[in-house]
Coordinates of C-alpha atoms in Angstrom, one line a residue:
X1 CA 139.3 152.5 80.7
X2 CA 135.8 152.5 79.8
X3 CA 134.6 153.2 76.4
X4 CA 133.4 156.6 75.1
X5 CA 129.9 154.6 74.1
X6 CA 129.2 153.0 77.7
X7 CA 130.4 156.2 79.3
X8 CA 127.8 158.0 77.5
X9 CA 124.9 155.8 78.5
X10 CA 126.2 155.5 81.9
X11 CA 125.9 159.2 81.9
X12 CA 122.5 159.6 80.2
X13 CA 121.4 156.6 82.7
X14 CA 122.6 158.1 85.7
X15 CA 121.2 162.1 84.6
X16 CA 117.6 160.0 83.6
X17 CA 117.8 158.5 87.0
X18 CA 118.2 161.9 88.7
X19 CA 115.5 163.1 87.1
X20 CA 112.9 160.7 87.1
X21 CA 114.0 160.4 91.4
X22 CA 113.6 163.8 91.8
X23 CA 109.9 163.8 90.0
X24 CA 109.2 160.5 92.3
X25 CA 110.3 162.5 95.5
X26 CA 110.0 166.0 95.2
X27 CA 109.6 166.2 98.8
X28 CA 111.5 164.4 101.9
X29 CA 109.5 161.4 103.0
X30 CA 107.4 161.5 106.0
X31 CA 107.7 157.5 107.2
X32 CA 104.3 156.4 108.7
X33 CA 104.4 155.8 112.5
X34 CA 102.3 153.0 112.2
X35 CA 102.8 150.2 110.0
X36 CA 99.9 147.3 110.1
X37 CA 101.3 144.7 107.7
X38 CA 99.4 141.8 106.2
X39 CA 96.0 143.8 107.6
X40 CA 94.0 142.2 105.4
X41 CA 95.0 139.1 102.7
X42 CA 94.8 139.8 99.6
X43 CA 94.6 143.8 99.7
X44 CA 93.6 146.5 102.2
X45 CA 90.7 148.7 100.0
X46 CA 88.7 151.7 102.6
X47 CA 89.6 153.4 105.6
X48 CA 87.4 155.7 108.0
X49 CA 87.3 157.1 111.5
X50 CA 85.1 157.3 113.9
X51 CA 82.9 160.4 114.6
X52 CA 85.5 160.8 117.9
X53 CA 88.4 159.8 116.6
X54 CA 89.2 156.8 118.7
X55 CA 88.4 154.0 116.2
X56 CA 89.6 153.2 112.9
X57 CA 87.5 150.8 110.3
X58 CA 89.8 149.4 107.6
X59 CA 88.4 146.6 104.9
X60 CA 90.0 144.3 103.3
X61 CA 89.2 143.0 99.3
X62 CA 88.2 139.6 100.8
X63 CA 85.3 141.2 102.9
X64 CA 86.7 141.2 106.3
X65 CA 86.2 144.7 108.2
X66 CA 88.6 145.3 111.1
X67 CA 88.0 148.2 113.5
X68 CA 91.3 149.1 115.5
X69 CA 92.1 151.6 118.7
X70 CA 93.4 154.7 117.7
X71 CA 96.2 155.7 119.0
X72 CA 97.2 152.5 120.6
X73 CA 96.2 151.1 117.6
X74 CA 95.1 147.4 118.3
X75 CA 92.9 145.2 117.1
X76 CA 89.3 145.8 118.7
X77 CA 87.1 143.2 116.6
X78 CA 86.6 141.8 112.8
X79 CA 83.7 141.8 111.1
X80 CA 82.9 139.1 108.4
X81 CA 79.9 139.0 106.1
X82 CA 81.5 140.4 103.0
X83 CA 82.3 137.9 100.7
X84 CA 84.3 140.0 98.0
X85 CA 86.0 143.8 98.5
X86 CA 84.9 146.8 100.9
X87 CA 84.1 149.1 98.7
X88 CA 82.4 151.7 101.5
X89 CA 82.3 152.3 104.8
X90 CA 80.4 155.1 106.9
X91 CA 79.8 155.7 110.3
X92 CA 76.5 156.6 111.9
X93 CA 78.0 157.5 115.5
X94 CA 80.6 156.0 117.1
X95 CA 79.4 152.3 117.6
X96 CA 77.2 152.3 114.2
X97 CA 79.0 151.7 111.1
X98 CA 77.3 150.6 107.9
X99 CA 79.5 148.6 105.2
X100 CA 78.9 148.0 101.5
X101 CA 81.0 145.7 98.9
X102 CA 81.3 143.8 95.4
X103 CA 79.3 141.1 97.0
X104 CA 76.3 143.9 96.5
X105 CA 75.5 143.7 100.1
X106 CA 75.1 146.7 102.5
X107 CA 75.4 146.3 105.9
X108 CA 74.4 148.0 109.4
X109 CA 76.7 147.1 111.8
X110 CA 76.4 147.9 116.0
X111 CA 79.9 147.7 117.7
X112 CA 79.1 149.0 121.1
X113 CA 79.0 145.6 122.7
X114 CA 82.6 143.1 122.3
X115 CA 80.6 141.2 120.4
X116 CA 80.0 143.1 116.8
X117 CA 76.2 142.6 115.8
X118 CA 74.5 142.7 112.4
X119 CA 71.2 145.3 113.0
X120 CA 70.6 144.9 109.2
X121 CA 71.4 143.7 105.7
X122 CA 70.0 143.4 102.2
X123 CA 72.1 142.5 98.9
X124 CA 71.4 143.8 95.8
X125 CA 72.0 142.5 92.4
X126 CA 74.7 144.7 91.3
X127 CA 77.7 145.6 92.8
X128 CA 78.3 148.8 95.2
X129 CA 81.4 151.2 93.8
X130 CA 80.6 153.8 96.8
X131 CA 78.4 154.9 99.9
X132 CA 77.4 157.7 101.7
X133 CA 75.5 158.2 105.1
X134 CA 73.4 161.7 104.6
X135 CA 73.1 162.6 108.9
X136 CA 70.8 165.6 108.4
X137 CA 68.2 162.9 106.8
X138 CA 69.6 159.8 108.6
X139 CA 69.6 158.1 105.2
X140 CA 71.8 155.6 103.4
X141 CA 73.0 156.4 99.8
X142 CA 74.5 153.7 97.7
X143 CA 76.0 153.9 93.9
X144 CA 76.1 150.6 92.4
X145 CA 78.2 149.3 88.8
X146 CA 74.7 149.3 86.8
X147 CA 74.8 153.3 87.0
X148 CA 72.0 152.8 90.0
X149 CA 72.2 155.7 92.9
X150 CA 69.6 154.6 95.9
X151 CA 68.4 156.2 98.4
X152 CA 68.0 153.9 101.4
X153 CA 66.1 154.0 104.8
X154 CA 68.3 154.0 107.9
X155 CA 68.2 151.4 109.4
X156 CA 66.0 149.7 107.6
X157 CA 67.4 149.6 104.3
X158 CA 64.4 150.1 102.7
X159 CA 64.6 151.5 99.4
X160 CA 63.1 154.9 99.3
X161 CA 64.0 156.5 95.9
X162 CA 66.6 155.3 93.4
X163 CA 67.9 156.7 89.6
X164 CA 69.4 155.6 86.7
X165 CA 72.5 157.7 86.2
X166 CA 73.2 155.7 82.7
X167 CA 76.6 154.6 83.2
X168 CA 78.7 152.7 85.8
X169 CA 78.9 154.7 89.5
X170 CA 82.8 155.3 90.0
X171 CA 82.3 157.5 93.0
X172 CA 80.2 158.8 95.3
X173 CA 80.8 161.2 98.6
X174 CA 78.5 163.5 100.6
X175 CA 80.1 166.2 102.8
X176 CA 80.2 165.6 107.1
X177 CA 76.6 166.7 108.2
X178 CA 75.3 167.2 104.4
X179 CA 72.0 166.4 102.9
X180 CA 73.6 166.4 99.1
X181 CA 76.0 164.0 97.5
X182 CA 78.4 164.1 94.6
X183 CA 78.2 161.5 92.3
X184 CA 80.8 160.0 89.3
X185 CA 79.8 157.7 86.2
X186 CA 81.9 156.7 83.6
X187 CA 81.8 159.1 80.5
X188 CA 83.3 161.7 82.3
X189 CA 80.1 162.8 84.3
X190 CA 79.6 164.7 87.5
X191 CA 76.7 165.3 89.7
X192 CA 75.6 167.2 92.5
X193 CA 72.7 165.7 93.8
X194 CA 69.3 166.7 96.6
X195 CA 68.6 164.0 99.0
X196 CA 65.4 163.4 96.9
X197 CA 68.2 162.6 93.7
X198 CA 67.7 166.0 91.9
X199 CA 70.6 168.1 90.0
X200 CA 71.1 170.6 92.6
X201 CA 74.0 172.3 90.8
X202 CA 75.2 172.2 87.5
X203 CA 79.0 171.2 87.6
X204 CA 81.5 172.0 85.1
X205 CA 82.6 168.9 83.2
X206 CA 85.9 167.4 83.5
X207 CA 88.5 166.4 80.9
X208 CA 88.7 162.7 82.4
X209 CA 86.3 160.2 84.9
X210 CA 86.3 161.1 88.6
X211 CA 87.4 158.1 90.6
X212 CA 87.4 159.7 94.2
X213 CA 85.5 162.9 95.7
X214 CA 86.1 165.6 98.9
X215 CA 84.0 168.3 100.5
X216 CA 85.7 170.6 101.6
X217 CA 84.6 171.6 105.9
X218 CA 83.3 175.0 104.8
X219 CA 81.2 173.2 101.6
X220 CA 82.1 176.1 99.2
X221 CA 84.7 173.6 97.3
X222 CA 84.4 169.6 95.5
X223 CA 87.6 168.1 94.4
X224 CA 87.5 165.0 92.8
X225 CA 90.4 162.8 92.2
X226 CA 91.0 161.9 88.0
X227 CA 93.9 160.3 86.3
X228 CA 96.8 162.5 87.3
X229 CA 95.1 165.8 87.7
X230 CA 92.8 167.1 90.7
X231 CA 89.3 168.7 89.8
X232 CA 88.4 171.4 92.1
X233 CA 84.7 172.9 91.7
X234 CA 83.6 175.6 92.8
X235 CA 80.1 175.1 94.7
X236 CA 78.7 178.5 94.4
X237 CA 79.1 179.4 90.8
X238 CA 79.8 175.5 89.4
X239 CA 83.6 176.3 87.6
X240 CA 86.2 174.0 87.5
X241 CA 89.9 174.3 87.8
X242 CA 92.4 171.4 86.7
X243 CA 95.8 171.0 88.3
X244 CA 98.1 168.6 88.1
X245 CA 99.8 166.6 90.5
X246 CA 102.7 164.8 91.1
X247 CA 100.8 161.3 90.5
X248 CA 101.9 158.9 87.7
X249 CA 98.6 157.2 87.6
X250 CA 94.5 157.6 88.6
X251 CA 94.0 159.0 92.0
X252 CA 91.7 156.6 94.1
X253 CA 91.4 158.3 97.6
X254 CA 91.0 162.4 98.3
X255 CA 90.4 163.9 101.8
X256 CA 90.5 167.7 102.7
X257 CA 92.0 168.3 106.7
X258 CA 89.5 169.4 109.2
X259 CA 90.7 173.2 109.2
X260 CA 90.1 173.4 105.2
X261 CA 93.7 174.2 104.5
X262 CA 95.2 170.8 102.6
X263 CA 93.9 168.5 100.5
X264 CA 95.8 164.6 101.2
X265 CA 95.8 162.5 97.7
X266 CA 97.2 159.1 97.1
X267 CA 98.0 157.6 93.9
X268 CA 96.8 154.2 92.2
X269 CA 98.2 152.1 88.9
X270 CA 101.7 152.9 89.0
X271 CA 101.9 155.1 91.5
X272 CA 101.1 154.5 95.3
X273 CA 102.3 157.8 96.6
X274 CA 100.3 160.0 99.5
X275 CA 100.7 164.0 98.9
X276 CA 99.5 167.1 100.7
X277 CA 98.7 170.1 98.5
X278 CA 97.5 173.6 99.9
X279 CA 94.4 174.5 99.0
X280 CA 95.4 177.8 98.1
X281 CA 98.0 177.3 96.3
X282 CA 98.0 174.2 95.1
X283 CA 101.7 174.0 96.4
X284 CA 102.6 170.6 98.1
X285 CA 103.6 170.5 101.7
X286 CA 104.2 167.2 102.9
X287 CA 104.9 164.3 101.2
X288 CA 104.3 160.5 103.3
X289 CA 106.3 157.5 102.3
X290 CA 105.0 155.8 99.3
X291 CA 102.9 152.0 99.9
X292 CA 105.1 149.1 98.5
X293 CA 101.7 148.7 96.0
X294 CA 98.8 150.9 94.5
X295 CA 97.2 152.8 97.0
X296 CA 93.7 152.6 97.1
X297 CA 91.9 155.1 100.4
X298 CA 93.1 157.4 103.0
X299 CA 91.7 159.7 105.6
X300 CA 92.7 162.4 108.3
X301 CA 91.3 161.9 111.6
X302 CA 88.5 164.5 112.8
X303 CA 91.7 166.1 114.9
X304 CA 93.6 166.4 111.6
X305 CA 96.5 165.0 114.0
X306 CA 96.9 161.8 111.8
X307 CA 96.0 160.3 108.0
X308 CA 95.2 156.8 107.8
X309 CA 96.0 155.0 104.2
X310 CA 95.6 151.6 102.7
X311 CA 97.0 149.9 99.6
X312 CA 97.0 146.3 97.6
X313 CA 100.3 145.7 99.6
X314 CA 97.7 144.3 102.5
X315 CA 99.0 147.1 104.7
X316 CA 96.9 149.8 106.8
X317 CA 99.1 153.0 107.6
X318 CA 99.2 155.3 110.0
X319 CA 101.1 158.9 109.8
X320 CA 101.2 161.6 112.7
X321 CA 101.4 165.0 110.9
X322 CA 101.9 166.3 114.7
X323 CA 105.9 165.1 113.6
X324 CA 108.1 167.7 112.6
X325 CA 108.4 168.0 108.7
X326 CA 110.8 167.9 106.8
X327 CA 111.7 164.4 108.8
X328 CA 115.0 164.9 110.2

């Protein structure tokens, strides 16, 4: 017979496991349809689709860029010139992709022959935490780790106008077709910036650093991923609403679905978990198998058909929210 003191903490064990597995899961898992292990050594870090749909750019935190087929899903090419992690990827069009890093280098890539060619690249001093591509100006915007935010000619890469935000870039996003561009420094700062680097808007402030931003499609609506909680502006008027989330650590990576309707989120530190959330709401309707390590980027695909995610666990997923939900 066992004791009346192991009983007890078997019991307390077995109720605190209940718990703390229902506030890991509180949703059936979705598994991903695609699984591309060992993508890239060390750590797979950004993700983005192609304008059409039809190729996917993942990088790697040793450098390497690898665009693959989608939906087939092969390997079209690898590009190498990155000597440290992809920190930002953004396609022009569909065989144009510029890449940014660590190594401080941005890059302007043409993939429409088999070949991948280099059109242009420059390296700054300091390191690039995000990038944007603004397509109604054609112009490059990078944030760098010495709190610089520069406006650069495309293709040139020129430096046109550049500021001094006063603290270490943590994110940086402009919305599909935009000419204006969030921007996140350490403090607990958030910007809405012109194309010429002017406050546009002034934003609410949040109660912790932004480490991720989304537009939403219809651009009345910012959310910006925090530890734990997601910040949602309001464009028009500049309020802020909090809510929290079912993440157990910072939020890396936040995308809204083409039709406006969901925000996807994945989780980072101890928590690699991908959750979509109604906009409305705020209620969660899907939840995607969790990465083996921190997740670190995902994206849907222009169709909103699938989300692409990466993770330190090397991987590069792929789920098809076309599947019927709750798995069966």
């Amino acid at each position: 017979m066992i004791p009346y003191f192991f009983r007890i903490n078997i019991f307390v064990f077995m109720v605190g496991g209940l718990i703390l597995a229902s506030a890991c899961s509180p949703l059936p898992a979705q598994r991903p349809t695609v699984r591309l292990e060992n993508a890239h050594a060390f750590g797979s870090t950004q993700v983005e689709f192609s304008p059409n749909g039809q190729l996917l750019a993942s990088g790697g935190l040793g450098g390497d860029i690898k665009i693959w087929s989608v939906p087939s899903v092969e390997m079209v090419m690898t590009l190498k010139v990155h000597i440290s992690a992809v920190r930002g990827m953004a396609w022009v069009s569909d065989s144009l992709l510029i890449s940014a890093g660590d190594d401080g280098r941005v890059v302007v890539w043409d993939l429409a022959r088999k070949e991948p060619r280099q059109i242009r690249a420059r390296r700054f001093t300091s390191s690039i935490k995000g990038l944007a591509f603004l397509a109604e100006s054609g112009e490059i915007v990078s944030g760098h780790k010495d709190g610089t935010v520069r406006v650069l000619e495309y293709p040139s890469l020129r430096t046109l106008r550049e500021r001094d935000m006063g603290s270490r870039v943590l994110a940086l996003r402009s919305p599909s077709q935009g000419a204006f561009l969030a921007v996140s420094v350490k403090g607990k700062k958030v910007f809405l910036l012109d194309r010429e680097l002017r406050v546009v808007k002034d934003l609410q402030q949040p109660t912790r650093n932004i480490f991720s931003f989304a537009f939403a499609p219809d651009r009345q609506q910012l959310a910006g991923g925090g530890w734990f909680k997601i910040s949602l502006w309001d464009l028009s008027s500049g309020a802020l609403e909090e809510w929290d989330t079912h993440h157990f650590g910072k939020i890396p990576s936040l995308d809204y679905s083409p039709d406006g309707e969901e925000i996807a989120s994945i989780g980072r530190i101890s928590d690699s978990k991908i959750f979509l959330t109604r906009r409305e709401s705020g209620e969660l309707s899907r939840y995607l198998l969790r990465h083996s390590l921190c997740g670190t980027a995902l994206r849907f695909s222009p169709d909103g058909r699938y989300i692409a995610s990466t993770s330190d666990d090397r991987s590069v997923r792929i789920y098809d929210l076309s599947e019927p939900y709750p798995p069966r």
